[in-house]
Coordinates of C-alpha atoms and ligand atoms in Angstrom, one line a residue:
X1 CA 12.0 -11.9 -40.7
X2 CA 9.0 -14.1 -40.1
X3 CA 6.8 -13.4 -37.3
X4 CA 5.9 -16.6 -35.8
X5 CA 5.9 -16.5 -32.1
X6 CA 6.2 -12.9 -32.3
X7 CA 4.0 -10.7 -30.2
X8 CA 2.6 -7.2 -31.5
X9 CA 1.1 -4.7 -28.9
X10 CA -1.7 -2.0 -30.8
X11 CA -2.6 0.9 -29.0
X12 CA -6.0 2.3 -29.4
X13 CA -7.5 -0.7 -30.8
X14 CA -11.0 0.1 -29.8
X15 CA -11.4 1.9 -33.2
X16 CA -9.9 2.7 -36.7
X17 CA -6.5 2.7 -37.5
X18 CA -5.7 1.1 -34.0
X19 CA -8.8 -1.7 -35.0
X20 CA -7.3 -2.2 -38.5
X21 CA -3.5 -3.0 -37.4
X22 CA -4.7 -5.4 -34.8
X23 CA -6.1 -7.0 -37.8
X24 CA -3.7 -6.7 -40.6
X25 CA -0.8 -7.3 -38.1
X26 CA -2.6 -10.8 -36.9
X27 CA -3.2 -11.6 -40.7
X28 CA 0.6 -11.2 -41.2
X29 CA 1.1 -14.1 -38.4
X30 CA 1.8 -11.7 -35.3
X31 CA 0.3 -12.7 -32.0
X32 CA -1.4 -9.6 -31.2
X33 CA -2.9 -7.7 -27.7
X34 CA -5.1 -5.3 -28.1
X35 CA -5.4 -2.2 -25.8
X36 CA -7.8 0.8 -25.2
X37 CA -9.7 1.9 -22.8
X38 CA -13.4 0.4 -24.1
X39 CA -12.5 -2.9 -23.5
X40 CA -15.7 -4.2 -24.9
X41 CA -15.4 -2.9 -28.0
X42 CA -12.3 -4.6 -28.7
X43 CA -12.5 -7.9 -27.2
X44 CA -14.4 -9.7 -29.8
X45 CA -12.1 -9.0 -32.2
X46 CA -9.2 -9.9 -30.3
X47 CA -11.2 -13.1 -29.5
X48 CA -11.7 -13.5 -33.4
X49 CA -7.5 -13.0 -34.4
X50 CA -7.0 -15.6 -31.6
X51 CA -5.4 -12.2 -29.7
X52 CA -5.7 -10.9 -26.1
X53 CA -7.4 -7.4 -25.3
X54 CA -6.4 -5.6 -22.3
X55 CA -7.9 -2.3 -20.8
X56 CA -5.4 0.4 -21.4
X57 CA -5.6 4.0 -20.4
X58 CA -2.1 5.7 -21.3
X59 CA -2.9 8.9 -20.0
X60 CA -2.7 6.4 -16.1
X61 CA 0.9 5.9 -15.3
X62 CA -0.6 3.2 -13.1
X63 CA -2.5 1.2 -15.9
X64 CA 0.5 1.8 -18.1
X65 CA 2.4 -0.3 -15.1
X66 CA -0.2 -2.6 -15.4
X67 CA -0.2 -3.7 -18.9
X68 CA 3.7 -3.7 -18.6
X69 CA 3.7 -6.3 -16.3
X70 CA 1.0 -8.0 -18.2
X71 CA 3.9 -8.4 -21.3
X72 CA 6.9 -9.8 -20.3
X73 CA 7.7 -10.7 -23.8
X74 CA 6.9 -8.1 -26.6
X75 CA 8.6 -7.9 -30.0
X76 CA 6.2 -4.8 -32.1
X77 CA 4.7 -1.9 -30.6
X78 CA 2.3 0.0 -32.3
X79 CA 1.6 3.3 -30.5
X80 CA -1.4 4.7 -32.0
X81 CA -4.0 5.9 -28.5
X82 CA -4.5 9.6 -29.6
X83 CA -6.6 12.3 -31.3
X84 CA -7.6 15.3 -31.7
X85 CA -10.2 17.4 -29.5
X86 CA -11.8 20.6 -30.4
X87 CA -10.8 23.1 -32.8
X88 CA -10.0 26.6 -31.7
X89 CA -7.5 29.0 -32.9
X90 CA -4.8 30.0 -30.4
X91 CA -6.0 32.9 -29.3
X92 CA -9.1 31.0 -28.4
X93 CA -7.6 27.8 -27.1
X94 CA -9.6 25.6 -24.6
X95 CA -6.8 24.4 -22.1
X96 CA -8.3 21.4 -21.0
X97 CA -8.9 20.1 -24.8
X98 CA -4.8 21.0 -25.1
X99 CA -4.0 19.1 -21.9
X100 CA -5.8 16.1 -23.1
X101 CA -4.6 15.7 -26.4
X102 CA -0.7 16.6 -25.2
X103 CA -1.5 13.9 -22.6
X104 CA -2.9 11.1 -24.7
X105 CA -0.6 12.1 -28.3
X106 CA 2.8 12.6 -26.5
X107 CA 3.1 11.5 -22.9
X108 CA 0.8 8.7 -23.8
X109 CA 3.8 7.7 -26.1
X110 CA 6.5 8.5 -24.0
X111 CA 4.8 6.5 -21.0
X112 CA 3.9 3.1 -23.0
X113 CA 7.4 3.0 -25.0
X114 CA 9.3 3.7 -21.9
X115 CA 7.1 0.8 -19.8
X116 CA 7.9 -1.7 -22.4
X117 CA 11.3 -0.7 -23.6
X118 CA 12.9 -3.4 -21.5
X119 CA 10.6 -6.0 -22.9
X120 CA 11.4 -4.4 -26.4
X121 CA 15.2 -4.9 -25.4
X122 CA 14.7 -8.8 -24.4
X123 CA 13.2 -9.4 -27.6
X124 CA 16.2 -9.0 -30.2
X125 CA 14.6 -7.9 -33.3
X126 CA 11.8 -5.4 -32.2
X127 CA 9.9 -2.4 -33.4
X128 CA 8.7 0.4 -32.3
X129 CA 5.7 2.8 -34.8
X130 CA 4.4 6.0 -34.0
X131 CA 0.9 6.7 -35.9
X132 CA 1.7 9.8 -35.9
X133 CA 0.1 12.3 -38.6
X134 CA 0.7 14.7 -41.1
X135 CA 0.1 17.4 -38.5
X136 CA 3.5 16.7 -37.1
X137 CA 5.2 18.1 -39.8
X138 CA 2.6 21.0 -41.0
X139 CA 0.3 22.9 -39.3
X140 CA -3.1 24.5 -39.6
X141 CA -5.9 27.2 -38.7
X142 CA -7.5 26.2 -35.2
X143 CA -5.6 23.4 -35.4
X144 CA -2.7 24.4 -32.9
X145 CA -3.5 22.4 -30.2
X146 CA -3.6 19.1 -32.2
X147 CA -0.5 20.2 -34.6
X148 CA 1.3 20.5 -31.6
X149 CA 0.7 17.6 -30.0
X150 CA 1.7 15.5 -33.3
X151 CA 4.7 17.9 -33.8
X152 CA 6.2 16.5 -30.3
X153 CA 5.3 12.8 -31.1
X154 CA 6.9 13.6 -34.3
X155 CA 9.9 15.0 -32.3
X156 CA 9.5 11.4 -30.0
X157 CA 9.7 9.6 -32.5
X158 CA 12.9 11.0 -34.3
X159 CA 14.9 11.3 -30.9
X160 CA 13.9 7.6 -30.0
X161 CA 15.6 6.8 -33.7
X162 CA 18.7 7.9 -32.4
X163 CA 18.8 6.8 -28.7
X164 CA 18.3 3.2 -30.3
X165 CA 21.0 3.4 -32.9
X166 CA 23.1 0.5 -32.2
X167 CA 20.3 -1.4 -30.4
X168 CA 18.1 -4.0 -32.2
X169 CA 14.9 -1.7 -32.0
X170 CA 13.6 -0.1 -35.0
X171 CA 11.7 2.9 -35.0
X172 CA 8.7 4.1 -37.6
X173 CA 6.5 6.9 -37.8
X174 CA 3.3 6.6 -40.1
X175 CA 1.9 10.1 -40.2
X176 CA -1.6 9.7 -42.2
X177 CA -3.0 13.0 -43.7
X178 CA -7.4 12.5 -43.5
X179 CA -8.4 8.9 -42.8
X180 CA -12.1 8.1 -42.3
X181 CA -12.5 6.9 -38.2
X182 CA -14.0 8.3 -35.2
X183 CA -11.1 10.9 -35.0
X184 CA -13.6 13.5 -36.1
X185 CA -16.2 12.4 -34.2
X186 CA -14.4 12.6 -31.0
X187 CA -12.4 15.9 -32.2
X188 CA -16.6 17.6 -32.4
X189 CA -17.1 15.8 -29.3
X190 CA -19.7 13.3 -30.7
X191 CA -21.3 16.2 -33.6
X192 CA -21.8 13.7 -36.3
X193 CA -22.8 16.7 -38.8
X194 CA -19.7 18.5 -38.0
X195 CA -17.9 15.0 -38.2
X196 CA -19.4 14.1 -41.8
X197 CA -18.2 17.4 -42.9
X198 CA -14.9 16.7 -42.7
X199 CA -14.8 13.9 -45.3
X200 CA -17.7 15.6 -47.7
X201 CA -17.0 15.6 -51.6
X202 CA -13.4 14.1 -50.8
X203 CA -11.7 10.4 -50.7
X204 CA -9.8 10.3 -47.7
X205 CA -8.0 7.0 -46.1
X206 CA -9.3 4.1 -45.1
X207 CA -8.1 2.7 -41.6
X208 CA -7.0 -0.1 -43.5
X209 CA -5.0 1.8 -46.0
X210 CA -2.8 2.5 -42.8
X211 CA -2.9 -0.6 -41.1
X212 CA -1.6 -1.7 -44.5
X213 CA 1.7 0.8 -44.4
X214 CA 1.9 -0.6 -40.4
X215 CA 2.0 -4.2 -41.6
X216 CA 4.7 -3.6 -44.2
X217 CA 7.0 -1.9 -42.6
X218 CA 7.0 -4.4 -39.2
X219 CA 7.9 -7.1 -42.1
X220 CA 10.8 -5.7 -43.6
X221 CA 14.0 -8.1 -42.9
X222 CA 16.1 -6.7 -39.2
X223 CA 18.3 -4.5 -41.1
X224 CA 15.7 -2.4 -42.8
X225 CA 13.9 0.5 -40.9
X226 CA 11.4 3.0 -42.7
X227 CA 12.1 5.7 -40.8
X228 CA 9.4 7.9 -41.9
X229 CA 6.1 7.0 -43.7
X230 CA 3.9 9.8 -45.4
X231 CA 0.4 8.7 -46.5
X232 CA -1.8 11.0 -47.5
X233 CA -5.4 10.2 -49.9
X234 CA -4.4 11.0 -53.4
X235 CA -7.2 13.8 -53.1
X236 CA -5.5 15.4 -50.4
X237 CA -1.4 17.4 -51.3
X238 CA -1.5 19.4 -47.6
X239 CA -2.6 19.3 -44.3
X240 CA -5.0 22.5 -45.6
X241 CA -5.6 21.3 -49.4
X242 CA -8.0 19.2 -50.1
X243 CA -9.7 18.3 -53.4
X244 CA -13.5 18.3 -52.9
X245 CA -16.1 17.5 -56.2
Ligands
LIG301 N1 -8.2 9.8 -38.6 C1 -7.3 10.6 -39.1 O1 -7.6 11.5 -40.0 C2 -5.9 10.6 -38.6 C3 -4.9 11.2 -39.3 C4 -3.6 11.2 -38.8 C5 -3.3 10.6 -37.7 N2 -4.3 10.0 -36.9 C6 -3.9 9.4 -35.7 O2 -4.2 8.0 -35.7 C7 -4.4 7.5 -34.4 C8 -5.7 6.6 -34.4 O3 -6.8 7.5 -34.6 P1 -8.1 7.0 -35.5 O4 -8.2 7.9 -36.6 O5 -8.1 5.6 -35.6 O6 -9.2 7.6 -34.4 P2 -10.3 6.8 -33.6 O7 -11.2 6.0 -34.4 O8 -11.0 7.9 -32.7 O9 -9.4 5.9 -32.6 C9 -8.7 6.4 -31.6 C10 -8.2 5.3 -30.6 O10 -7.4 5.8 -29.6 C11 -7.8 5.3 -28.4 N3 -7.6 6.2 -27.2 C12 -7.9 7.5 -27.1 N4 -7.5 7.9 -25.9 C13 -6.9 6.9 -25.3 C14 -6.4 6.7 -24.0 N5 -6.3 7.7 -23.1 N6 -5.9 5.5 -23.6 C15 -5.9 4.4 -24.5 N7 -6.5 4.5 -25.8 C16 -7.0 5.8 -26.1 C17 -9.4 5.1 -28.5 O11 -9.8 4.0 -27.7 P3 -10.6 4.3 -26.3 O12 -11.4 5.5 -26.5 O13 -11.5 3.0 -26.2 O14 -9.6 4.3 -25.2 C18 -9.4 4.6 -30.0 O15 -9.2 3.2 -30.0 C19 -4.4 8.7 -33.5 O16 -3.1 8.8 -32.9 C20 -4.7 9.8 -34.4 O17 -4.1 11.0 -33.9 C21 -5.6 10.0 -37.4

């Protein structure tokens, strides 16, 4: 399928992964809008893809309205707005940090896919990904809140799969294992030790390693839909094991 005149909405595109596909998906001839809530750390690079950036927060039914209404026409949607915050075990669990990440991982989903499913219906051939992660199909220590979260995106995204059958909409879920962004960053709540530490003595992802997997399954011909993508850094088998020199 070629993917002139097509238009490609990203999600979180403030900052890694989201950043990347705006850029790998413009690169494979998508027209592409950008959307996160920093608007003005996006919109140079949607100026530089010859894109459009919108302010998006999809934990707001009301901007979620907003962008709807903003695109009519819309043939690829990337949801990828999400993260992690904090990391406490269960029995310590900070409610507000499992609100937020339930809120931004899984009814930020829901809400955007459900505001642009009738655009996504107009368009004949459309697409629907889910960065999910590998923490929607394992799970670990004082990780509950975040496993949880990605383990209902994960359920989303296969439910979606089947709602759709019939219907010219494709569905994907790319669940990354550790990819080098700001997730950690925003998970320690701006610690950049406690960030760095994360990643020491290992090769994890790059954002573009996953934009990459985004760009190739949106350009598979109409009757092909990877349902499921695992990508994981070769130094890493598990959510929990992880090679480090
Ligand atoms: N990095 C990893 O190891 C990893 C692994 C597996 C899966 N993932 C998933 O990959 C996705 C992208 O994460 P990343 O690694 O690229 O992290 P990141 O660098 O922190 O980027 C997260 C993006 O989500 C956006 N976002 C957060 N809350 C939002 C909201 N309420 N409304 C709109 N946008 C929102 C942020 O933009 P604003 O703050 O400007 O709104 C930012 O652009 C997330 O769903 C994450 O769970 C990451």
């Amino acid at each position: 399928m070629g993917t002139e005149g097509r238009t490609a909405l990203v999600t979180g595109a403030s900052s890694g992964i989201g950043a990347a596909t705006v850029r790998s998906l413009a690169s494979a001839g998508f027209e592409v809008v950008a959307a996160a809530r920093r608007l003005e750390r996006f919109e140079e690079l949607a100026r530089e893809v010859g894109g459009r950036a919108l302010r998006l927060d999809v934990t707001d039914p009301e901007s979620v309205t907003q962008l709807a209404e903003e695109l009519p026409d819309l043939d690829v949607l990337v949801n990828n707005a999400g993260g992690a915050v904090g990391f406490e075990t269960v029995g310590n669990a900070d409610e507000e940090h499992w609100r937020r990440m339930y809120e931004t991982n899984v009814m930020g989903v829901m809400r955007v896919t459900k505001a642009l499913m009738p655009a996504l219906e107009r368009s004949g051939d459309a697409y629907i990904v889910v960065v999910g992660s590998v923490s929607g199909v394992e799970v670990y220590p004082r990780g509950g809140g975040y496993t949880a979260a990605k383990h209902a995106a994960h359920a989303v995204s296969r439910t979606l799969r089947l709602e759709l059958l019939g219907k010219p909409i494709r569905v994907t879920e790319i669940a990354p294992g550790l990819v080098e962004t700001e997730f950690s960053l925003v998970r320690f709540e701006g610690d950049a030790e406690k960030a760095a530490r994360v990643y020491e003595g290992t090769m994890p992802l790059t954002a573009e390693d996953v934009a990459d997997a985004v760009a190739y399954v949106v350009t598979r011909p109409p009757h092909v839909d990877i349902d499921y993508v695992s990508i994981k850094p070769t130094e890493q088998a598990t959510a929990r094991d992880v090679y480090r020199r």
